[in-house]
Amino acid sequence: YRNCVPIKIQSLSTLLKDKDFFELERTAHSIKSSAGNLGLDDVLTAARALEYAGAQKDLVSCKAAFTALETASEQATESLNNLEKNMQL
C-alpha cells in the first residue's frame, strides 16, 4: 500500500486535470480494493466516491472526492508507518 498508492494518487491528479474519467475510475477502484484489504475505511470510502464520480463524469464531485482521498491516504500512510515502528520496538 505505502509503495503503490501514493504513486496512484499522483496519477489521479493528472487524470483529473486531463478529465480522463475512464482511467480515473479504474485507478480509484484499484485504490479502493487495496484499502479494503487493509481495513482502511476512510481511504476506501473516498476511493469509492471518486470511482462513482468518475463513472458519472462529474468533475466537481471528482475533485471533492480526490481531496478527501488525498487526506485519508496521508493519514493511513502515517498510521501504517507508526504501526511498523511500534512492531520493531
PDB file of N, CA and C in Angstrom:
ATOM      1  N   TYR A   1       0.822  -1.194   0.000  1.00  0.00           N
ATOM      2  CA  TYR A   1       0.000   0.000   0.000  1.00  0.00           C
ATOM      3  C   TYR A   1       0.862   1.253   0.000  1.00  0.00           C
ATOM      4  N   ARG A   2       1.786   1.314   0.936  1.00  0.00           N
ATOM      5  CA  ARG A   2       2.603   2.530   1.077  1.00  0.00           C
ATOM      6  C   ARG A   2       3.485   2.781  -0.131  1.00  0.00           C
ATOM      7  N   ASN A   3       3.800   1.754  -0.884  1.00  0.00           N
ATOM      8  CA  ASN A   3       4.641   1.925  -2.070  1.00  0.00           C
ATOM      9  C   ASN A   3       3.846   2.267  -3.317  1.00  0.00           C
ATOM     10  N   CYS A   4       2.672   1.698  -3.461  1.00  0.00           N
ATOM     11  CA  CYS A   4       1.951   1.881  -4.732  1.00  0.00           C
ATOM     12  C   CYS A   4       0.871   2.953  -4.688  1.00  0.00           C
ATOM     13  N   VAL A   5       0.175   3.102  -3.582  1.00  0.00           N
ATOM     14  CA  VAL A   5      -0.957   4.034  -3.561  1.00  0.00           C
ATOM     15  C   VAL A   5      -0.524   5.492  -3.719  1.00  0.00           C
ATOM     16  N   PRO A   6       0.547   5.947  -3.079  1.00  0.00           N
ATOM     17  CA  PRO A   6       0.947   7.343  -3.326  1.00  0.00           C
ATOM     18  C   PRO A   6       1.223   7.629  -4.809  1.00  0.00           C
ATOM     19  N   ILE A   7       1.782   6.669  -5.512  1.00  0.00           N
ATOM     20  CA  ILE A   7       2.031   6.839  -6.950  1.00  0.00           C
ATOM     21  C   ILE A   7       0.706   6.904  -7.701  1.00  0.00           C
ATOM     22  N   LYS A   8      -0.234   6.060  -7.303  1.00  0.00           N
ATOM     23  CA  LYS A   8      -1.549   6.071  -7.950  1.00  0.00           C
ATOM     24  C   LYS A   8      -2.278   7.388  -7.685  1.00  0.00           C
ATOM     25  N   ILE A   9      -2.115   7.928  -6.500  1.00  0.00           N
ATOM     26  CA  ILE A   9      -2.764   9.204  -6.190  1.00  0.00           C
ATOM     27  C   ILE A   9      -2.155  10.326  -7.024  1.00  0.00           C
ATOM     28  N   GLN A  10      -0.858  10.286  -7.230  1.00  0.00           N
ATOM     29  CA  GLN A  10      -0.231  11.274  -8.113  1.00  0.00           C
ATOM     30  C   GLN A  10      -0.804  11.153  -9.526  1.00  0.00           C
ATOM     31  N   SER A  11      -0.976   9.929  -9.986  1.00  0.00           N
ATOM     32  CA  SER A  11      -1.527   9.750 -11.339  1.00  0.00           C
ATOM     33  C   SER A  11      -2.983  10.213 -11.396  1.00  0.00           C
ATOM     34  N   LEU A  12      -3.720  10.049 -10.295  1.00  0.00           N
ATOM     35  CA  LEU A  12      -5.098  10.534 -10.260  1.00  0.00           C
ATOM     36  C   LEU A  12      -5.160  12.041 -10.474  1.00  0.00           C
ATOM     37  N   SER A  13      -4.196  12.745  -9.913  1.00  0.00           N
ATOM     38  CA  SER A  13      -4.154  14.195 -10.091  1.00  0.00           C
ATOM     39  C   SER A  13      -4.060  14.557 -11.567  1.00  0.00           C
ATOM     40  N   THR A  14      -3.201  13.862 -12.283  1.00  0.00           N
ATOM     41  CA  THR A  14      -3.041  14.099 -13.722  1.00  0.00           C
ATOM     42  C   THR A  14      -4.305  13.688 -14.477  1.00  0.00           C
ATOM     43  N   LEU A  15      -4.861  12.553 -14.124  1.00  0.00           N
ATOM     44  CA  LEU A  15      -6.080  12.081 -14.786  1.00  0.00           C
ATOM     45  C   LEU A  15      -7.229  13.061 -14.580  1.00  0.00           C
ATOM     46  N   LEU A  16      -7.282  13.633 -13.400  1.00  0.00           N
ATOM     47  CA  LEU A  16      -8.317  14.613 -13.102  1.00  0.00           C
ATOM     48  C   LEU A  16      -8.144  15.865 -13.959  1.00  0.00           C
ATOM     49  N   LYS A  17      -6.907  16.339 -14.057  1.00  0.00           N
ATOM     50  CA  LYS A  17      -6.631  17.515 -14.888  1.00  0.00           C
ATOM     51  C   LYS A  17      -6.957  17.248 -16.351  1.00  0.00           C
ATOM     52  N   ASP A  18      -6.689  16.012 -16.791  1.00  0.00           N
ATOM     53  CA  ASP A  18      -6.945  15.628 -18.185  1.00  0.00           C
ATOM     54  C   ASP A  18      -8.404  15.227 -18.434  1.00  0.00           C
ATOM     55  N   LYS A  19      -9.167  15.173 -17.366  1.00  0.00           N
ATOM     56  CA  LYS A  19     -10.572  14.732 -17.433  1.00  0.00           C
ATOM     57  C   LYS A  19     -10.693  13.345 -18.064  1.00  0.00           C
ATOM     58  N   ASP A  20      -9.747  12.478 -17.698  1.00  0.00           N
ATOM     59  CA  ASP A  20      -9.758  11.093 -18.175  1.00  0.00           C
ATOM     60  C   ASP A  20     -10.565  10.259 -17.174  1.00  0.00           C
ATOM     61  N   PHE A  21     -11.878  10.345 -17.289  1.00  0.00           N
ATOM     62  CA  PHE A  21     -12.766   9.721 -16.316  1.00  0.00           C
ATOM     63  C   PHE A  21     -12.658   8.203 -16.307  1.00  0.00           C
ATOM     64  N   PHE A  22     -12.404   7.600 -17.447  1.00  0.00           N
ATOM     65  CA  PHE A  22     -12.300   6.142 -17.507  1.00  0.00           C
ATOM     66  C   PHE A  22     -11.125   5.649 -16.652  1.00  0.00           C
ATOM     67  N   GLU A  23      -9.945   6.206 -16.874  1.00  0.00           N
ATOM     68  CA  GLU A  23      -8.771   5.778 -16.096  1.00  0.00           C
ATOM     69  C   GLU A  23      -8.866   6.221 -14.644  1.00  0.00           C
ATOM     70  N   LEU A  24      -9.509   7.351 -14.405  1.00  0.00           N
ATOM     71  CA  LEU A  24      -9.709   7.832 -13.048  1.00  0.00           C
ATOM     72  C   LEU A  24     -10.558   6.827 -12.273  1.00  0.00           C
ATOM     73  N   GLU A  25     -11.616   6.363 -12.908  1.00  0.00           N
ATOM     74  CA  GLU A  25     -12.492   5.369 -12.279  1.00  0.00           C
ATOM     75  C   GLU A  25     -11.734   4.070 -12.005  1.00  0.00           C
ATOM     76  N   ARG A  26     -10.954   3.614 -12.959  1.00  0.00           N
ATOM     77  CA  ARG A  26     -10.190   2.364 -12.796  1.00  0.00           C
ATOM     78  C   ARG A  26      -9.147   2.475 -11.679  1.00  0.00           C
ATOM     79  N   THR A  27      -8.453   3.602 -11.640  1.00  0.00           N
ATOM     80  CA  THR A  27      -7.418   3.794 -10.622  1.00  0.00           C
ATOM     81  C   THR A  27      -8.049   3.906  -9.234  1.00  0.00           C
ATOM     82  N   ALA A  28      -9.160   4.618  -9.137  1.00  0.00           N
ATOM     83  CA  ALA A  28      -9.862   4.723  -7.854  1.00  0.00           C
ATOM     84  C   ALA A  28     -10.331   3.343  -7.394  1.00  0.00           C
ATOM     85  N   HIS A  29     -10.791   2.525  -8.330  1.00  0.00           N
ATOM     86  CA  HIS A  29     -11.220   1.158  -7.994  1.00  0.00           C
ATOM     87  C   HIS A  29     -10.051   0.346  -7.430  1.00  0.00           C
ATOM     88  N   SER A  30      -8.895   0.494  -8.034  1.00  0.00           N
ATOM     89  CA  SER A  30      -7.708  -0.226  -7.564  1.00  0.00           C
ATOM     90  C   SER A  30      -7.332   0.203  -6.139  1.00  0.00           C
ATOM     91  N   ILE A  31      -7.369   1.499  -5.894  1.00  0.00           N
ATOM     92  CA  ILE A  31      -7.062   2.005  -4.549  1.00  0.00           C
ATOM     93  C   ILE A  31      -8.109   1.510  -3.558  1.00  0.00           C
ATOM     94  N   LYS A  32      -9.358   1.521  -3.971  1.00  0.00           N
ATOM     95  CA  LYS A  32     -10.449   1.047  -3.118  1.00  0.00           C
ATOM     96  C   LYS A  32     -10.198  -0.398  -2.700  1.00  0.00           C
ATOM     97  N   SER A  33      -9.773  -1.225  -3.631  1.00  0.00           N
ATOM     98  CA  SER A  33      -9.502  -2.638  -3.332  1.00  0.00           C
ATOM     99  C   SER A  33      -8.356  -2.784  -2.331  1.00  0.00           C
ATOM    100  N   SER A  34      -7.284  -2.035  -2.550  1.00  0.00           N
ATOM    101  CA  SER A  34      -6.144  -2.091  -1.625  1.00  0.00           C
ATOM    102  C   SER A  34      -6.551  -1.649  -0.231  1.00  0.00           C
ATOM    103  N   ALA A  35      -7.311  -0.568  -0.161  1.00  0.00           N
ATOM    104  CA  ALA A  35      -7.758  -0.056   1.134  1.00  0.00           C
ATOM    105  C   ALA A  35      -8.672  -1.059   1.834  1.00  0.00           C
ATOM    106  N   GLY A  36      -9.544  -1.677   1.067  1.00  0.00           N
ATOM    107  CA  GLY A  36     -10.446  -2.669   1.650  1.00  0.00           C
ATOM    108  C   GLY A  36      -9.709  -3.860   2.231  1.00  0.00           C
ATOM    109  N   ASN A  37      -8.668  -4.295   1.542  1.00  0.00           N
ATOM    110  CA  ASN A  37      -7.875  -5.432   2.030  1.00  0.00           C
ATOM    111  C   ASN A  37      -7.190  -5.131   3.353  1.00  0.00           C
ATOM    112  N   LEU A  38      -6.883  -3.850   3.585  1.00  0.00           N
ATOM    113  CA  LEU A  38      -6.191  -3.460   4.810  1.00  0.00           C
ATOM    114  C   LEU A  38      -7.123  -2.869   5.868  1.00  0.00           C
ATOM    115  N   GLY A  39      -8.391  -2.778   5.550  1.00  0.00           N
ATOM    116  CA  GLY A  39      -9.343  -2.218   6.506  1.00  0.00           C
ATOM    117  C   GLY A  39      -9.203  -0.713   6.689  1.00  0.00           C
ATOM    118  N   LEU A  40      -8.748  -0.029   5.652  1.00  0.00           N
ATOM    119  CA  LEU A  40      -8.583   1.419   5.711  1.00  0.00           C
ATOM    120  C   LEU A  40      -9.885   2.068   5.233  1.00  0.00           C
ATOM    121  N   ASP A  41     -10.834   2.153   6.141  1.00  0.00           N
ATOM    122  CA  ASP A  41     -12.196   2.534   5.785  1.00  0.00           C
ATOM    123  C   ASP A  41     -12.315   3.933   5.198  1.00  0.00           C
ATOM    124  N   ASP A  42     -11.559   4.900   5.725  1.00  0.00           N
ATOM    125  CA  ASP A  42     -11.649   6.262   5.202  1.00  0.00           C
ATOM    126  C   ASP A  42     -11.120   6.336   3.767  1.00  0.00           C
ATOM    127  N   VAL A  43     -10.052   5.608   3.508  1.00  0.00           N
ATOM    128  CA  VAL A  43      -9.497   5.568   2.149  1.00  0.00           C
ATOM    129  C   VAL A  43     -10.479   4.867   1.226  1.00  0.00           C
ATOM    130  N   LEU A  44     -11.029   3.764   1.683  1.00  0.00           N
ATOM    131  CA  LEU A  44     -11.990   3.012   0.887  1.00  0.00           C
ATOM    132  C   LEU A  44     -13.197   3.888   0.535  1.00  0.00           C
ATOM    133  N   THR A  45     -13.720   4.605   1.509  1.00  0.00           N
ATOM    134  CA  THR A  45     -14.893   5.455   1.278  1.00  0.00           C
ATOM    135  C   THR A  45     -14.589   6.557   0.270  1.00  0.00           C
ATOM    136  N   ALA A  46     -13.442   7.202   0.415  1.00  0.00           N
ATOM    137  CA  ALA A  46     -13.074   8.274  -0.511  1.00  0.00           C
ATOM    138  C   ALA A  46     -12.816   7.728  -1.917  1.00  0.00           C
ATOM    139  N   ALA A  47     -12.153   6.590  -1.995  1.00  0.00           N
ATOM    140  CA  ALA A  47     -11.891   5.976  -3.306  1.00  0.00           C
ATOM    141  C   ALA A  47     -13.192   5.548  -3.973  1.00  0.00           C
ATOM    142  N   ARG A  48     -14.120   5.028  -3.180  1.00  0.00           N
ATOM    143  CA  ARG A  48     -15.428   4.633  -3.718  1.00  0.00           C
ATOM    144  C   ARG A  48     -16.156   5.859  -4.282  1.00  0.00           C
ATOM    145  N   ALA A  49     -16.108   6.965  -3.549  1.00  0.00           N
ATOM    146  CA  ALA A  49     -16.759   8.197  -4.012  1.00  0.00           C
ATOM    147  C   ALA A  49     -16.121   8.689  -5.309  1.00  0.00           C
ATOM    148  N   LEU A  50     -14.802   8.604  -5.383  1.00  0.00           N
ATOM    149  CA  LEU A  50     -14.105   9.028  -6.604  1.00  0.00           C
ATOM    150  C   LEU A  50     -14.426   8.102  -7.770  1.00  0.00           C
ATOM    151  N   GLU A  51     -14.470   6.817  -7.499  1.00  0.00           N
ATOM    152  CA  GLU A  51     -14.815   5.851  -8.544  1.00  0.00           C
ATOM    153  C   GLU A  51     -16.215   6.155  -9.102  1.00  0.00           C
ATOM    154  N   TYR A  52     -17.159   6.396  -8.215  1.00  0.00           N
ATOM    155  CA  TYR A  52     -18.530   6.683  -8.636  1.00  0.00           C
ATOM    156  C   TYR A  52     -18.596   7.997  -9.418  1.00  0.00           C
ATOM    157  N   ALA A  53     -17.933   9.043  -8.897  1.00  0.00           N
ATOM    158  CA  ALA A  53     -17.939  10.342  -9.576  1.00  0.00           C
ATOM    159  C   ALA A  53     -17.297  10.241 -10.952  1.00  0.00           C
ATOM    160  N   GLY A  54     -16.251   9.441 -11.060  1.00  0.00           N
ATOM    161  CA  GLY A  54     -15.612   9.222 -12.352  1.00  0.00           C
ATOM    162  C   GLY A  54     -16.542   8.527 -13.330  1.00  0.00           C
ATOM    163  N   ALA A  55     -17.285   7.558 -12.837  1.00  0.00           N
ATOM    164  CA  ALA A  55     -18.236   6.842 -13.686  1.00  0.00           C
ATOM    165  C   ALA A  55     -19.341   7.780 -14.178  1.00  0.00           C
ATOM    166  N   GLN A  56     -19.680   8.758 -13.341  1.00  0.00           N
ATOM    167  CA  GLN A  56     -20.718   9.723 -13.695  1.00  0.00           C
ATOM    168  C   GLN A  56     -20.161  10.905 -14.500  1.00  0.00           C
ATOM    169  N   LYS A  57     -18.829  10.947 -14.637  1.00  0.00           N
ATOM    170  CA  LYS A  57     -18.152  12.059 -15.327  1.00  0.00           C
ATOM    171  C   LYS A  57     -18.503  13.403 -14.683  1.00  0.00           C
ATOM    172  N   ASP A  58     -18.546  13.375 -13.346  1.00  0.00           N
ATOM    173  CA  ASP A  58     -18.901  14.548 -12.545  1.00  0.00           C
ATOM    174  C   ASP A  58     -17.617  15.174 -12.011  1.00  0.00           C
ATOM    175  N   LEU A  59     -17.124  16.179 -12.721  1.00  0.00           N
ATOM    176  CA  LEU A  59     -15.828  16.782 -12.395  1.00  0.00           C
ATOM    177  C   LEU A  59     -15.809  17.407 -11.002  1.00  0.00           C
ATOM    178  N   VAL A  60     -16.874  18.089 -10.618  1.00  0.00           N
ATOM    179  CA  VAL A  60     -16.925  18.732  -9.298  1.00  0.00           C
ATOM    180  C   VAL A  60     -16.827  17.687  -8.193  1.00  0.00           C
ATOM    181  N   SER A  61     -17.612  16.622  -8.321  1.00  0.00           N
ATOM    182  CA  SER A  61     -17.572  15.550  -7.317  1.00  0.00           C
ATOM    183  C   SER A  61     -16.233  14.818  -7.339  1.00  0.00           C
ATOM    184  N   CYS A  62     -15.640  14.671  -8.514  1.00  0.00           N
ATOM    185  CA  CYS A  62     -14.321  14.041  -8.616  1.00  0.00           C
ATOM    186  C   CYS A  62     -13.285  14.837  -7.835  1.00  0.00           C
ATOM    187  N   LYS A  63     -13.316  16.147  -7.995  1.00  0.00           N
ATOM    188  CA  LYS A  63     -12.347  16.997  -7.294  1.00  0.00           C
ATOM    189  C   LYS A  63     -12.518  16.890  -5.780  1.00  0.00           C
ATOM    190  N   ALA A  64     -13.756  16.909  -5.317  1.00  0.00           N
ATOM    191  CA  ALA A  64     -14.014  16.796  -3.881  1.00  0.00           C
ATOM    192  C   ALA A  64     -13.574  15.432  -3.349  1.00  0.00           C
ATOM    193  N   ALA A  65     -13.907  14.384  -4.077  1.00  0.00           N
ATOM    194  CA  ALA A  65     -13.532  13.030  -3.650  1.00  0.00           C
ATOM    195  C   ALA A  65     -12.019  12.844  -3.690  1.00  0.00           C
ATOM    196  N   PHE A  66     -11.360  13.443  -4.677  1.00  0.00           N
ATOM    197  CA  PHE A  66      -9.910  13.346  -4.765  1.00  0.00           C
ATOM    198  C   PHE A  66      -9.250  13.998  -3.561  1.00  0.00           C
ATOM    199  N   THR A  67      -9.743  15.166  -3.170  1.00  0.00           N
ATOM    200  CA  THR A  67      -9.197  15.851  -1.990  1.00  0.00           C
ATOM    201  C   THR A  67      -9.380  14.991  -0.743  1.00  0.00           C
ATOM    202  N   ALA A  68     -10.558  14.410  -0.590  1.00  0.00           N
ATOM    203  CA  ALA A  68     -10.811  13.524   0.552  1.00  0.00           C
ATOM    204  C   ALA A  68      -9.895  12.307   0.513  1.00  0.00           C
ATOM    205  N   LEU A  69      -9.665  11.770  -0.677  1.00  0.00           N
ATOM    206  CA  LEU A  69      -8.795  10.604  -0.820  1.00  0.00           C
ATOM    207  C   LEU A  69      -7.353  10.944  -0.466  1.00  0.00           C
ATOM    208  N   GLU A  70      -6.888  12.083  -0.910  1.00  0.00           N
ATOM    209  CA  GLU A  70      -5.523  12.500  -0.557  1.00  0.00           C
ATOM    210  C   GLU A  70      -5.351  12.567   0.956  1.00  0.00           C
ATOM    211  N   THR A  71      -6.294  13.215   1.627  1.00  0.00           N
ATOM    212  CA  THR A  71      -6.228  13.370   3.080  1.00  0.00           C
ATOM    213  C   THR A  71      -6.280  12.017   3.784  1.00  0.00           C
ATOM    214  N   ALA A  72      -7.226  11.189   3.387  1.00  0.00           N
ATOM    215  CA  ALA A  72      -7.377   9.871   4.012  1.00  0.00           C
ATOM    216  C   ALA A  72      -6.145   9.005   3.783  1.00  0.00           C
ATOM    217  N   SER A  73      -5.581   9.084   2.595  1.00  0.00           N
ATOM    218  CA  SER A  73      -4.403   8.286   2.280  1.00  0.00           C
ATOM    219  C   SER A  73      -3.190   8.737   3.083  1.00  0.00           C
ATOM    220  N   GLU A  74      -3.019  10.045   3.225  1.00  0.00           N
ATOM    221  CA  GLU A  74      -1.905  10.555   4.034  1.00  0.00           C
ATOM    222  C   GLU A  74      -2.030  10.080   5.477  1.00  0.00           C
ATOM    223  N   GLN A  75      -3.245  10.138   6.018  1.00  0.00           N
ATOM    224  CA  GLN A  75      -3.471   9.686   7.394  1.00  0.00           C
ATOM    225  C   GLN A  75      -3.235   8.181   7.524  1.00  0.00           C
ATOM    226  N   ALA A  76      -3.676   7.427   6.548  1.00  0.00           N
ATOM    227  CA  ALA A  76      -3.485   5.973   6.580  1.00  0.00           C
ATOM    228  C   ALA A  76      -2.006   5.613   6.496  1.00  0.00           C
ATOM    229  N   THR A  77      -1.274   6.312   5.634  1.00  0.00           N
ATOM    230  CA  THR A  77       0.156   6.058   5.498  1.00  0.00           C
ATOM    231  C   THR A  77       0.879   6.362   6.807  1.00  0.00           C
ATOM    232  N   GLU A  78       0.504   7.458   7.439  1.00  0.00           N
ATOM    233  CA  GLU A  78       1.112   7.808   8.731  1.00  0.00           C
ATOM    234  C   GLU A  78       0.798   6.735   9.779  1.00  0.00           C
ATOM    235  N   SER A  79      -0.421   6.265   9.797  1.00  0.00           N
ATOM    236  CA  SER A  79      -0.805   5.208  10.746  1.00  0.00           C
ATOM    237  C   SER A  79      -0.038   3.916  10.488  1.00  0.00           C
ATOM    238  N   LEU A  80       0.098   3.558   9.216  1.00  0.00           N
ATOM    239  CA  LEU A  80       0.851   2.345   8.886  1.00  0.00           C
ATOM    240  C   LEU A  80       2.325   2.489   9.255  1.00  0.00           C
ATOM    241  N   ASN A  81       2.890   3.666   9.040  1.00  0.00           N
ATOM    242  CA  ASN A  81       4.283   3.904   9.431  1.00  0.00           C
ATOM    243  C   ASN A  81       4.452   3.780  10.938  1.00  0.00           C
ATOM    244  N   ASN A  82       3.522   4.336  11.704  1.00  0.00           N
ATOM    245  CA  ASN A  82       3.588   4.246  13.167  1.00  0.00           C
ATOM    246  C   ASN A  82       3.436   2.808  13.629  1.00  0.00           C
ATOM    247  N   LEU A  83       2.555   2.069  12.980  1.00  0.00           N
ATOM    248  CA  LEU A  83       2.360   0.662  13.335  1.00  0.00           C
ATOM    249  C   LEU A  83       3.656  -0.120  13.098  1.00  0.00           C
ATOM    250  N   GLU A  84       4.301   0.141  11.984  1.00  0.00           N
ATOM    251  CA  GLU A  84       5.558  -0.540  11.678  1.00  0.00           C
ATOM    252  C   GLU A  84       6.634  -0.211  12.725  1.00  0.00           C
ATOM    253  N   LYS A  85       6.707   1.059  13.114  1.00  0.00           N
ATOM    254  CA  LYS A  85       7.686   1.464  14.138  1.00  0.00           C
ATOM    255  C   LYS A  85       7.424   0.736  15.455  1.00  0.00           C
ATOM    256  N   ASN A  86       6.159   0.676  15.853  1.00  0.00           N
ATOM    257  CA  ASN A  86       5.802   0.028  17.117  1.00  0.00           C
ATOM    258  C   ASN A  86       6.097  -1.462  17.080  1.00  0.00           C
ATOM    259  N   MET A  87       5.963  -2.082  15.933  1.00  0.00           N
ATOM    260  CA  MET A  87       6.240  -3.509  15.827  1.00  0.00           C
ATOM    261  C   MET A  87       7.740  -3.795  15.922  1.00  0.00           C
ATOM    262  N   GLN A  88       8.561  -2.808  15.590  1.00  0.00           N
ATOM    263  CA  GLN A  88      10.008  -3.001  15.648  1.00  0.00           C
ATOM    264  C   GLN A  88      10.563  -2.788  17.042  1.00  0.00           C
ATOM    265  N   LEU A  89       9.761  -2.214  17.944  1.00  0.00           N
ATOM    266  CA  LEU A  89      10.242  -1.955  19.309  1.00  0.00           C
ATOM    267  C   LEU A  89      10.336  -3.183  20.127  1.00  0.00           C
TER     268      LEU A  89
END
